[in-house]
Coordinates of C-alpha atoms and ligand atoms in Angstrom, one line a residue:
Chain D
X1 CA -128.1 -75.4 139.4
X2 CA -125.5 -77.8 140.7
X3 CA -125.1 -81.3 139.5
X4 CA -122.6 -83.9 140.6
X5 CA -121.7 -84.8 137.0
X6 CA -120.6 -81.3 136.1
X7 CA -117.1 -80.0 136.6
X8 CA -116.4 -77.1 138.9
X9 CA -115.2 -74.9 136.1
X10 CA -118.5 -75.3 134.3
X11 CA -120.5 -74.8 137.5
X12 CA -118.7 -71.5 138.1
X13 CA -119.8 -70.1 134.7
X14 CA -123.0 -67.9 134.7
X15 CA -125.4 -68.2 131.9
X16 CA -125.2 -65.1 129.6
X17 CA -127.6 -62.3 130.5
X18 CA -128.4 -62.1 126.8
X19 CA -130.1 -65.5 127.0
X20 CA -132.8 -64.1 129.3
X21 CA -133.6 -61.3 126.9
X22 CA -133.7 -63.7 124.0
X23 CA -136.2 -65.9 125.9
X24 CA -138.4 -62.9 126.7
X25 CA -138.3 -61.4 123.2
X26 CA -138.8 -64.7 121.4
X27 CA -142.1 -65.2 123.3
X28 CA -143.6 -62.0 121.8
X29 CA -145.0 -61.1 118.4
X30 CA -144.5 -58.0 116.3
X31 CA -141.4 -56.8 118.0
X32 CA -138.7 -54.7 116.4
X33 CA -135.4 -56.1 117.3
X34 CA -132.3 -53.9 117.9
X35 CA -130.9 -56.8 119.8
X36 CA -129.3 -58.7 116.9
X37 CA -125.5 -59.0 116.9
X38 CA -125.2 -59.9 113.3
X39 CA -125.5 -58.3 109.8
X40 CA -128.9 -57.9 108.2
X41 CA -127.6 -59.1 104.9
X42 CA -127.5 -62.6 103.6
X43 CA -124.0 -63.6 102.5
X44 CA -123.2 -62.1 99.0
X45 CA -124.2 -64.5 96.3
X46 CA -120.8 -65.0 94.7
X47 CA -119.6 -66.4 98.1
X48 CA -122.5 -68.7 98.4
X49 CA -122.1 -69.8 94.9
X50 CA -118.4 -70.6 95.4
X51 CA -119.3 -72.8 98.3
X52 CA -122.0 -74.6 96.3
X53 CA -119.5 -75.1 93.5
X54 CA -117.0 -76.7 95.9
X55 CA -119.7 -79.2 96.9
X56 CA -120.5 -79.9 93.3
X57 CA -116.9 -80.6 92.7
X58 CA -116.9 -83.0 95.6
X59 CA -114.5 -81.0 97.8
X60 CA -116.0 -82.6 100.9
X61 CA -113.0 -84.0 102.8
X62 CA -110.9 -82.6 105.7
X63 CA -108.5 -79.8 104.9
X64 CA -105.1 -79.4 106.5
X65 CA -105.5 -78.7 110.2
X66 CA -104.6 -75.1 109.9
X67 CA -106.9 -74.7 106.9
X68 CA -106.6 -74.7 103.1
X69 CA -103.2 -73.4 102.2
X70 CA -104.6 -71.1 99.5
X71 CA -107.0 -69.6 102.1
X72 CA -104.3 -69.0 104.6
X73 CA -102.3 -67.3 101.9
X74 CA -105.2 -65.1 101.0
X75 CA -105.8 -64.2 104.7
X76 CA -102.2 -63.3 105.1
X77 CA -102.2 -61.1 102.0
X78 CA -105.5 -59.5 102.8
X79 CA -104.4 -58.5 106.3
X80 CA -101.2 -57.1 104.9
X81 CA -103.0 -55.1 102.2
X82 CA -105.8 -53.8 104.5
X83 CA -104.2 -53.5 107.9
X84 CA -100.4 -53.6 107.4
X85 CA -99.7 -56.8 109.4
X86 CA -97.1 -59.3 108.4
X87 CA -98.0 -63.0 109.0
X88 CA -96.4 -66.0 107.4
X89 CA -99.4 -68.0 106.0
X90 CA -97.6 -71.3 106.5
X91 CA -96.8 -71.0 110.2
X92 CA -98.7 -68.1 111.6
X93 CA -102.3 -68.4 110.4
X94 CA -104.9 -70.9 111.6
X95 CA -108.4 -71.0 110.1
X96 CA -111.0 -71.6 112.9
X97 CA -114.7 -72.3 113.5
X98 CA -115.4 -68.6 113.9
X99 CA -113.6 -65.9 115.9
X100 CA -115.3 -67.7 118.9
X101 CA -113.0 -70.7 118.6
X102 CA -110.1 -68.4 118.0
X103 CA -110.6 -66.7 121.3
X104 CA -110.9 -70.1 123.1
X105 CA -107.6 -71.3 121.4
X106 CA -105.8 -68.2 122.4
X107 CA -106.8 -68.6 126.0
X108 CA -106.1 -72.3 126.3
X109 CA -102.7 -72.0 124.6
X110 CA -101.4 -69.2 126.8
X111 CA -103.1 -68.9 130.2
X112 CA -102.1 -71.1 133.2
X113 CA -104.6 -71.8 136.0
X114 CA -104.6 -68.9 138.5
X115 CA -103.2 -66.4 136.0
X116 CA -105.1 -63.2 135.4
X117 CA -106.4 -61.9 132.1
X118 CA -107.5 -58.3 131.8
X119 CA -110.8 -57.9 130.0
X120 CA -111.6 -54.4 128.8
X121 CA -115.3 -53.9 129.5
X122 CA -118.0 -53.4 128.4
X123 CA -117.1 -56.4 126.2
X124 CA -118.3 -59.3 124.1
X125 CA -119.9 -61.8 126.5
X126 CA -117.7 -64.8 125.9
X127 CA -114.4 -63.4 127.0
X128 CA -114.6 -63.7 130.8
X129 CA -116.3 -67.2 130.7
X130 CA -113.6 -68.5 128.4
X131 CA -110.9 -67.3 130.7
X132 CA -112.7 -68.9 133.7
X133 CA -113.2 -72.2 131.9
X134 CA -109.5 -72.9 131.8
X135 CA -108.9 -71.8 135.4
X136 CA -107.8 -68.3 134.6
X137 CA -109.1 -65.3 136.4
X138 CA -110.8 -62.6 134.3
X139 CA -110.1 -59.1 135.7
X140 CA -112.3 -56.3 134.5
X141 CA -110.8 -53.0 133.2
X142 CA -113.8 -50.8 133.1
X143 CA -114.3 -48.0 130.6
X144 CA -116.9 -45.3 130.6
X145 CA -118.9 -43.0 128.3
X146 CA -116.8 -40.0 129.6
X147 CA -113.8 -41.4 127.6
X148 CA -116.0 -42.6 124.8
X149 CA -115.4 -46.2 126.1
X150 CA -111.7 -46.0 125.1
X151 CA -109.3 -47.7 127.4
X152 CA -106.4 -45.8 128.9
X153 CA -102.9 -46.8 129.9
X154 CA -103.7 -45.7 133.5
X155 CA -106.8 -47.9 133.7
X156 CA -104.8 -50.9 132.5
X157 CA -101.9 -50.2 134.8
X158 CA -104.1 -50.0 137.9
X159 CA -105.2 -53.6 137.3
X160 CA -101.9 -55.2 136.5
X161 CA -100.5 -57.6 139.2
X162 CA -97.7 -60.1 139.0
X163 CA -100.2 -62.7 138.0
X164 CA -101.4 -60.8 134.9
X165 CA -100.8 -62.8 131.8
X166 CA -102.4 -60.7 129.1
X167 CA -105.2 -58.4 128.1
X168 CA -108.2 -58.8 125.8
X169 CA -108.8 -55.9 123.5
X170 CA -111.6 -55.4 121.0
X171 CA -111.8 -52.4 118.7
X172 CA -114.1 -51.6 117.0
X173 CA -116.0 -52.8 120.0
X174 CA -119.0 -54.9 120.7
X175 CA -121.2 -53.5 122.4
X176 CA -120.0 -49.8 122.4
X177 CA -118.9 -49.4 118.7
X178 CA -115.8 -47.6 120.0
X179 CA -112.6 -47.4 117.9
X180 CA -109.2 -46.3 119.1
X181 CA -106.8 -44.2 117.1
X182 CA -103.2 -45.1 116.5
X183 CA -102.0 -42.6 119.1
X184 CA -104.3 -43.9 121.7
X185 CA -103.3 -47.5 121.0
X186 CA -99.7 -46.7 121.1
X187 CA -100.0 -45.3 124.6
X188 CA -101.8 -48.5 125.7
X189 CA -99.2 -50.5 123.9
X190 CA -96.5 -48.8 125.9
X191 CA -97.8 -50.1 129.3
X192 CA -98.5 -53.5 127.7
X193 CA -94.9 -53.8 126.7
X194 CA -93.7 -52.4 130.1
X195 CA -95.5 -55.2 131.9
X196 CA -94.7 -57.8 129.3
X197 CA -98.4 -58.7 128.7
X198 CA -99.8 -60.8 125.8
X199 CA -102.5 -58.9 123.8
X200 CA -105.5 -60.9 122.6
X201 CA -106.8 -58.5 119.9
X202 CA -110.3 -59.3 118.7
X203 CA -110.5 -57.3 115.4
X204 CA -113.5 -59.0 113.9
X205 CA -115.1 -55.6 113.1
X206 CA -111.9 -54.2 111.5
X207 CA -113.5 -53.5 108.1
X208 CA -116.4 -51.6 109.7
X209 CA -115.0 -48.3 110.7
X210 CA -116.8 -45.2 109.5
X211 CA -114.6 -42.1 110.2
X212 CA -111.1 -43.4 110.1
X213 CA -109.2 -46.5 109.0
X214 CA -108.8 -49.3 111.5
X215 CA -105.5 -49.6 113.2
X216 CA -104.4 -53.2 113.8
X217 CA -102.6 -53.9 117.1
X218 CA -100.0 -56.3 115.6
X219 CA -99.1 -53.6 113.1
X220 CA -97.9 -51.3 115.9
X221 CA -94.3 -51.0 116.7
X222 CA -93.0 -53.9 118.8
X223 CA -96.5 -55.5 119.2
X224 CA -96.4 -58.3 116.7
X225 CA -94.4 -60.6 118.9
X226 CA -96.8 -60.3 121.8
X227 CA -100.1 -60.2 120.0
X228 CA -102.6 -62.9 119.1
X229 CA -104.9 -61.5 116.4
X230 CA -108.4 -62.8 116.3
X231 CA -110.8 -62.2 113.4
X232 CA -113.1 -63.8 110.9
X233 CA -115.7 -63.5 108.2
X234 CA -118.9 -63.3 110.2
X235 CA -119.4 -59.5 110.2
X236 CA -117.7 -57.9 107.2
X237 CA -118.8 -60.5 104.8
X238 CA -122.1 -61.3 106.5
X239 CA -121.2 -64.9 107.1
X240 CA -122.2 -65.5 110.7
X241 CA -123.8 -68.9 110.1
X242 CA -120.8 -70.3 108.2
X243 CA -118.8 -70.4 111.4
X244 CA -115.5 -69.3 110.0
X245 CA -112.7 -67.2 111.4
X246 CA -109.0 -67.2 111.9
X247 CA -106.3 -66.5 114.4
X248 CA -102.8 -65.2 113.7
X249 CA -99.7 -65.2 116.0
X250 CA -96.0 -65.7 115.8
X251 CA -95.1 -69.2 114.8
X252 CA -94.3 -70.8 118.2
X253 CA -97.6 -69.5 119.7
X254 CA -99.5 -70.5 116.6
X255 CA -98.0 -73.9 116.8
X256 CA -99.4 -74.2 120.4
X257 CA -102.8 -73.2 119.3
X258 CA -102.7 -75.6 116.4
X259 CA -102.1 -78.5 118.8
X260 CA -105.4 -77.8 120.5
X261 CA -107.2 -77.0 117.2
X262 CA -106.1 -80.3 115.6
X263 CA -107.4 -82.4 118.5
X264 CA -110.5 -80.4 119.3
X265 CA -111.7 -79.3 115.8
X266 CA -109.5 -81.1 113.3
X267 CA -110.1 -78.4 110.7
X268 CA -112.7 -75.7 110.0
X269 CA -115.6 -76.6 107.6
X270 CA -114.3 -77.2 104.1
X271 CA -117.2 -75.8 102.2
X272 CA -117.1 -72.7 104.3
X273 CA -113.4 -72.3 103.6
X274 CA -114.1 -72.3 99.9
X275 CA -116.7 -69.6 100.4
X276 CA -114.2 -67.5 102.4
X277 CA -111.7 -67.8 99.6
X278 CA -114.1 -66.2 97.3
X279 CA -114.9 -63.5 99.9
X280 CA -111.2 -62.5 100.1
X281 CA -110.6 -62.7 96.3
X282 CA -113.8 -61.0 95.0
X283 CA -115.8 -59.8 97.9
X284 CA -114.5 -56.3 98.5
X285 CA -116.9 -54.3 96.4
X286 CA -120.0 -55.8 98.0
X287 CA -118.4 -55.5 101.4
X288 CA -117.8 -51.8 100.9
X289 CA -121.4 -51.3 99.9
X290 CA -122.5 -52.9 103.1
X291 CA -120.1 -50.8 105.1
X292 CA -121.4 -47.6 103.4
X293 CA -124.9 -48.6 104.4
X294 CA -123.9 -49.3 108.0
X295 CA -122.3 -45.9 108.2
X296 CA -125.4 -44.2 106.9
X297 CA -127.5 -46.0 109.4
X298 CA -125.1 -45.1 112.2
X299 CA -125.5 -41.5 111.2
X300 CA -129.2 -41.7 111.1
X301 CA -129.6 -43.7 114.3
X302 CA -127.2 -41.8 116.5
X303 CA -128.6 -38.4 115.5
X304 CA -132.1 -39.7 116.1
X305 CA -131.2 -41.0 119.6
X306 CA -129.9 -37.6 120.4
X307 CA -133.1 -36.0 119.2
X308 CA -135.1 -38.1 121.6
X309 CA -132.9 -37.1 124.4
X310 CA -130.6 -40.1 124.9
X311 CA -126.9 -39.3 125.4
X312 CA -124.8 -41.3 123.0
X313 CA -121.1 -41.2 122.1
X314 CA -120.5 -41.5 118.4
X315 CA -119.6 -45.1 117.7
X316 CA -116.8 -45.1 115.1
X317 CA -117.3 -48.7 114.1
X318 CA -119.2 -52.1 114.2
X319 CA -123.0 -51.7 114.1
X320 CA -123.9 -50.9 117.6
X321 CA -124.9 -47.7 119.4
X322 CA -124.6 -47.7 123.2
X323 CA -126.6 -44.8 124.5
X324 CA -126.9 -43.9 128.2
X325 CA -130.3 -44.3 129.7
X326 CA -129.2 -42.9 133.1
X327 CA -131.4 -39.8 132.6
X328 CA -134.5 -42.1 132.9
X329 CA -133.5 -43.2 136.4
X330 CA -134.0 -46.8 135.4
X331 CA -131.4 -49.6 135.5
X332 CA -130.4 -51.1 132.1
X333 CA -132.5 -54.2 132.8
X334 CA -135.5 -52.3 133.9
X335 CA -135.3 -50.0 130.8
X336 CA -134.9 -52.9 128.4
X337 CA -137.6 -55.0 129.9
X338 CA -140.1 -52.1 130.1
X339 CA -139.3 -51.0 126.6
X340 CA -139.9 -54.5 125.4
X341 CA -143.3 -54.9 127.1
X342 CA -144.5 -51.3 126.5
X343 CA -143.4 -50.7 123.0
X344 CA -142.2 -54.0 121.7
X345 CA -138.7 -52.9 120.9
X346 CA -135.9 -55.3 121.9
X347 CA -132.5 -54.0 123.0
X348 CA -129.8 -55.6 125.1
X349 CA -129.3 -54.2 128.7
X350 CA -125.7 -52.9 129.0
X351 CA -125.0 -54.6 132.3
X352 CA -124.7 -58.0 130.5
X353 CA -121.5 -56.8 128.9
X354 CA -119.7 -56.4 132.2
X355 CA -118.4 -53.4 134.2
X356 CA -119.2 -50.0 132.8
X357 CA -122.2 -51.3 130.9
X358 CA -124.8 -50.5 133.6
X359 CA -126.8 -47.4 132.6
X360 CA -126.6 -48.1 128.9
X361 CA -128.4 -50.2 126.3
X362 CA -126.9 -51.8 123.3
X363 CA -128.8 -51.1 120.1
X364 CA -127.8 -52.8 116.9
X365 CA -128.6 -50.7 113.9
X366 CA -128.0 -53.5 111.4
X367 CA -131.7 -53.5 110.5
X368 CA -133.8 -51.8 107.9
X369 CA -134.3 -48.1 107.9
X370 CA -138.0 -48.5 108.2
X371 CA -137.5 -50.6 111.3
X372 CA -135.0 -48.1 112.7
X373 CA -137.4 -45.2 112.2
X374 CA -140.2 -47.0 113.9
X375 CA -137.9 -48.1 116.8
X376 CA -136.8 -44.5 117.4
X377 CA -140.5 -43.4 117.4
X378 CA -141.4 -46.1 119.9
X379 CA -138.4 -45.4 122.1
X380 CA -139.5 -41.7 122.1
X381 CA -143.0 -42.5 123.3
X382 CA -141.6 -44.8 125.9
X383 CA -139.3 -42.2 127.3
X384 CA -142.0 -39.6 127.3
X385 CA -144.3 -42.0 129.2
X386 CA -141.9 -42.4 132.1
Chain P
X1 CA -118.3 -35.2 95.5
X2 CA -118.2 -38.3 97.7
X3 CA -121.5 -37.3 99.3
X4 CA -123.0 -36.7 95.9
X5 CA -122.2 -40.2 94.8
X6 CA -123.6 -41.6 98.0
X7 CA -126.8 -39.5 97.4
X8 CA -127.1 -40.9 93.9
X9 CA -126.8 -44.4 95.1
X10 CA -129.5 -43.8 97.7
X11 CA -131.9 -42.3 95.2
X12 CA -131.3 -45.0 92.7
X13 CA -132.5 -47.5 95.3
X14 CA -135.3 -45.3 96.7
X15 CA -136.3 -42.2 94.7
X16 CA -138.9 -41.4 97.4
X17 CA -136.6 -41.2 100.3
X18 CA -137.4 -38.1 102.3
X19 CA -134.9 -35.3 102.3
X20 CA -134.8 -35.3 106.1
X21 CA -133.8 -39.0 106.1
X22 CA -131.2 -38.5 103.5
X23 CA -129.7 -35.6 105.4
X24 CA -129.3 -37.8 108.5
X25 CA -127.9 -40.7 106.6
X26 CA -125.3 -38.5 104.9
X27 CA -124.7 -36.4 108.0
X28 CA -125.4 -33.1 106.2
X29 CA -128.1 -30.5 106.5
X30 CA -131.4 -30.7 104.7
X31 CA -130.5 -27.6 102.7
X32 CA -127.4 -29.3 101.6
X33 CA -129.4 -32.3 100.3
X34 CA -131.9 -30.0 98.5
X35 CA -129.0 -28.1 96.9
X36 CA -127.2 -31.3 95.8
X37 CA -130.4 -32.7 94.3
X38 CA -131.4 -29.6 92.4
X39 CA -127.9 -29.3 91.1
X40 CA -127.9 -32.9 89.9
X41 CA -131.3 -32.4 88.3
X42 CA -130.0 -29.3 86.5
X43 CA -127.0 -31.1 85.3
X44 CA -129.3 -33.9 84.1
X45 CA -127.5 -36.4 86.2
X46 CA -130.8 -37.2 87.8
X47 CA -133.2 -37.3 84.9
X48 CA -136.3 -38.4 86.6
X49 CA -137.9 -40.3 89.5
X50 CA -140.1 -43.3 88.8
X51 CA -141.7 -46.1 90.6
X52 CA -140.9 -49.7 89.8
X53 CA -144.3 -51.4 89.1
X54 CA -145.0 -55.1 88.9
X55 CA -147.9 -54.7 86.5
X56 CA -148.8 -58.4 86.8
X57 CA -150.1 -57.7 90.3
X58 CA -152.9 -55.3 89.2
X59 CA -156.0 -56.0 87.2
X60 CA -155.1 -54.2 84.0
X61 CA -154.9 -55.7 80.6
X62 CA -151.4 -57.0 80.6
X63 CA -149.1 -55.2 78.3
X64 CA -146.3 -56.9 76.4
X65 CA -142.7 -56.0 76.2
X66 CA -140.3 -56.8 73.4
X67 CA -136.6 -56.3 72.9
X68 CA -135.7 -55.8 69.3
X69 CA -132.2 -56.2 67.9
X70 CA -131.8 -53.8 65.0
X71 CA -129.0 -53.6 62.4
X72 CA -128.7 -50.3 60.8
X73 CA -126.6 -48.5 58.2
X74 CA -124.8 -45.6 60.0
X75 CA -124.6 -42.3 58.1
X76 CA -121.5 -40.4 57.4
X77 CA -121.1 -37.4 59.8
X78 CA -123.9 -38.4 62.2
X79 CA -123.2 -42.0 62.7
X80 CA -126.0 -43.8 64.6
X81 CA -127.4 -40.7 66.2
X82 CA -129.8 -39.7 63.5
X83 CA -131.5 -43.1 63.1
X84 CA -131.5 -43.5 66.9
X85 CA -133.4 -40.2 67.2
X86 CA -135.9 -41.3 64.6
X87 CA -136.5 -44.5 66.6
X88 CA -136.7 -43.1 70.2
X89 CA -139.2 -40.4 69.3
X90 CA -141.9 -43.1 68.9
X91 CA -143.8 -43.2 72.1
X92 CA -144.0 -47.0 72.0
X93 CA -140.2 -47.1 72.5
X94 CA -139.4 -47.3 76.2
X95 CA -135.6 -47.6 75.9
X96 CA -133.0 -47.5 73.2
X97 CA -129.3 -48.5 73.5
X98 CA -126.4 -48.5 71.0
X99 CA -124.7 -51.9 71.4
X100 CA -121.4 -53.5 70.5
X101 CA -121.6 -57.0 68.9
X102 CA -123.7 -58.6 66.2
X103 CA -126.3 -55.8 66.0
X104 CA -126.3 -52.1 66.5
X105 CA -129.4 -50.8 68.4
X106 CA -131.4 -52.5 71.1
X107 CA -134.9 -51.2 71.2
X108 CA -137.3 -51.9 74.0
X109 CA -141.0 -51.6 73.0
X110 CA -144.1 -51.8 75.1
X111 CA -147.5 -52.5 73.5
X112 CA -150.9 -53.7 74.5
X113 CA -150.8 -56.9 72.5
X114 CA -148.4 -59.0 70.5
X115 CA -149.9 -57.9 67.2
X116 CA -149.6 -54.2 68.2
X117 CA -145.9 -54.7 68.7
X118 CA -145.6 -56.7 65.5
X119 CA -147.4 -53.9 63.7
X120 CA -144.9 -51.3 65.1
X121 CA -142.0 -53.4 63.9
X122 CA -143.2 -54.1 60.4
X123 CA -144.7 -50.7 59.7
X124 CA -142.6 -48.2 61.6
X125 CA -139.3 -49.7 62.4
X126 CA -138.4 -51.9 59.4
X127 CA -139.5 -49.2 57.0
X128 CA -136.9 -46.7 58.2
X129 CA -134.4 -46.1 55.5
X130 CA -131.3 -47.0 57.5
X131 CA -132.7 -50.1 59.1
X132 CA -131.2 -53.3 57.6
X133 CA -132.9 -56.0 59.7
X134 CA -134.8 -56.6 63.0
X135 CA -135.0 -59.5 65.4
X136 CA -137.9 -59.4 67.9
X137 CA -137.8 -61.1 71.3
X138 CA -140.9 -61.0 73.5
X139 CA -140.4 -60.9 77.3
X140 CA -142.2 -63.8 79.1
X141 CA -141.5 -63.0 82.7
X142 CA -139.8 -60.3 84.8
X143 CA -137.6 -61.7 87.6
X144 CA -135.4 -58.7 88.2
X145 CA -135.7 -55.1 86.9
X146 CA -133.3 -52.2 87.6
X147 CA -131.6 -54.1 90.4
X148 CA -134.9 -54.9 92.1
X149 CA -135.9 -58.6 92.4
X150 CA -139.6 -59.1 92.0
X151 CA -140.9 -61.5 94.7
X152 CA -137.7 -61.5 96.7
X153 CA -137.5 -64.6 99.0
X154 CA -134.7 -63.1 101.2
X155 CA -136.4 -62.6 104.5
X156 CA -134.9 -61.9 107.9
X157 CA -134.1 -65.3 109.4
X158 CA -132.0 -64.0 112.3
X159 CA -132.8 -64.9 115.9
X160 CA -134.2 -61.9 117.7
X161 CA -131.5 -61.3 120.3
X162 CA -127.9 -62.5 119.9
X163 CA -124.4 -61.6 121.4
Ligands
LIG1 C1 -116.5 -58.9 119.4 C2 -116.8 -60.2 118.8 N1 -115.9 -61.2 118.8 C3 -116.3 -62.4 118.3 C4 -117.5 -62.7 117.8 C5 -117.8 -64.1 117.3 O1 -117.7 -64.1 116.0 P1 -117.7 -65.5 115.1 O2 -119.0 -65.6 114.5 O3 -116.6 -65.4 114.2 O4 -117.5 -66.6 116.1 C6 -118.5 -61.7 117.9 C7 -119.9 -62.0 117.4 O5 -120.8 -61.4 117.9 C8 -118.2 -60.4 118.4 O6 -119.1 -59.4 118.4

């Protein structure tokens, strides 16, 4: 598809492989979907109510570019309390239209055309395209099931060149569910410091870890000054449709991102910001209930996958399992397509998440237990029929 | 202890959840679950398992539920316990709570008709020696019971596949 009106940068970008599966699955009835990358909860009522109340009070104008001061204040304190980071709410926190905008801001503010950004893969689908859009060059650092999809210092070092600007990290990870321990992150941090790289740390699943507490990259020794922290409300507070996230960085870098944000977005949605304020002030109990339920479903789903013969590492966070389907001899796409047509279960083929994803499928277990049970049964019959 | 609390929360939501499923959710063996459950039953932490029924959906003569605020004269030595026992032993009484505030006992009564409930209040409850006064409220509609919303409109609106 070329068109003389489109820019070269846009022409270079491939449509997401997820799109194709969405189109296929949407055309069918009675499917069980394990393809959904969002919580199966509606936003907790107190958050919805706070947003409604803000509308009733007529709080319908723009906020400061960086977001409501009281919200930035809560974000800063929340991050300190939960993850031991230290960001000044006045100069180092920007409220964005989702983590998605935050990733875009981070790239645009720091990467020059021709510079390389390492993307640890399998990864969330928007990283590489967002690097390409600004003329940067995404360079994949591939992880594998043998290491539980953790990235190692050696893997990173082997991809560093003198054009490398930074590295995109995401733990807990979409699509693998992998988390990294403090020790493991410190080893990675060591090479990052050695090569003077920026870290773009997407920690949107930080609250959703099931075996150990999340370790935040900017809280590691010597990492604050080189890290841009990306996060948001979508996952932990079940607020995907609100389009609200935030980005934190040392003041000069934050000021750079704010320049773009003020021209491109002006400010994040005001009513959503009032909802988020309530989420941070009074949302913890309900958030923890949701996290407990995800952990239980993780336990159920991963042990069930093993019972039907699929090899799966134990995902320590997020709400995805990323089992290997190599034993079936099918490619990820073949497996996903056949499973969809034969048993009406939708999963996402691993290859759409970049290098290291082939041979795997992403299954989101953020769906009801009844559906999960049925999905496992159907996958079992499918595998036996091969 | 942590697993026990998790087990209780699961059972409170779904008392019929199979042991096998619970074992997987909590990442323990089925024997562990059986043991925890029988222990909880013995200690009367779990006192029963019941279904939550929306009686308006079945063709049965609709019963009626009333909540009665009761003021009583507590007795030296036994406080409210004695009169409470005399009240909860009636089979019409579905629930009984000691309350703080402007009255003492909250009695939940189920009867077939309004007059049956009225009769119970006037003949059995008001006539108890320690009962000073009663105020009866009839339930008109059940929206939510024991944490369960009847006719919940929260469906899954998510798109089938997303990043
Ligand atoms: C790793 C990761 N980062 C960012 C996002 C985008 O989140 P938001 O809804 O805040 O834009 C997602 C959503 O799927 C994600 O999985």
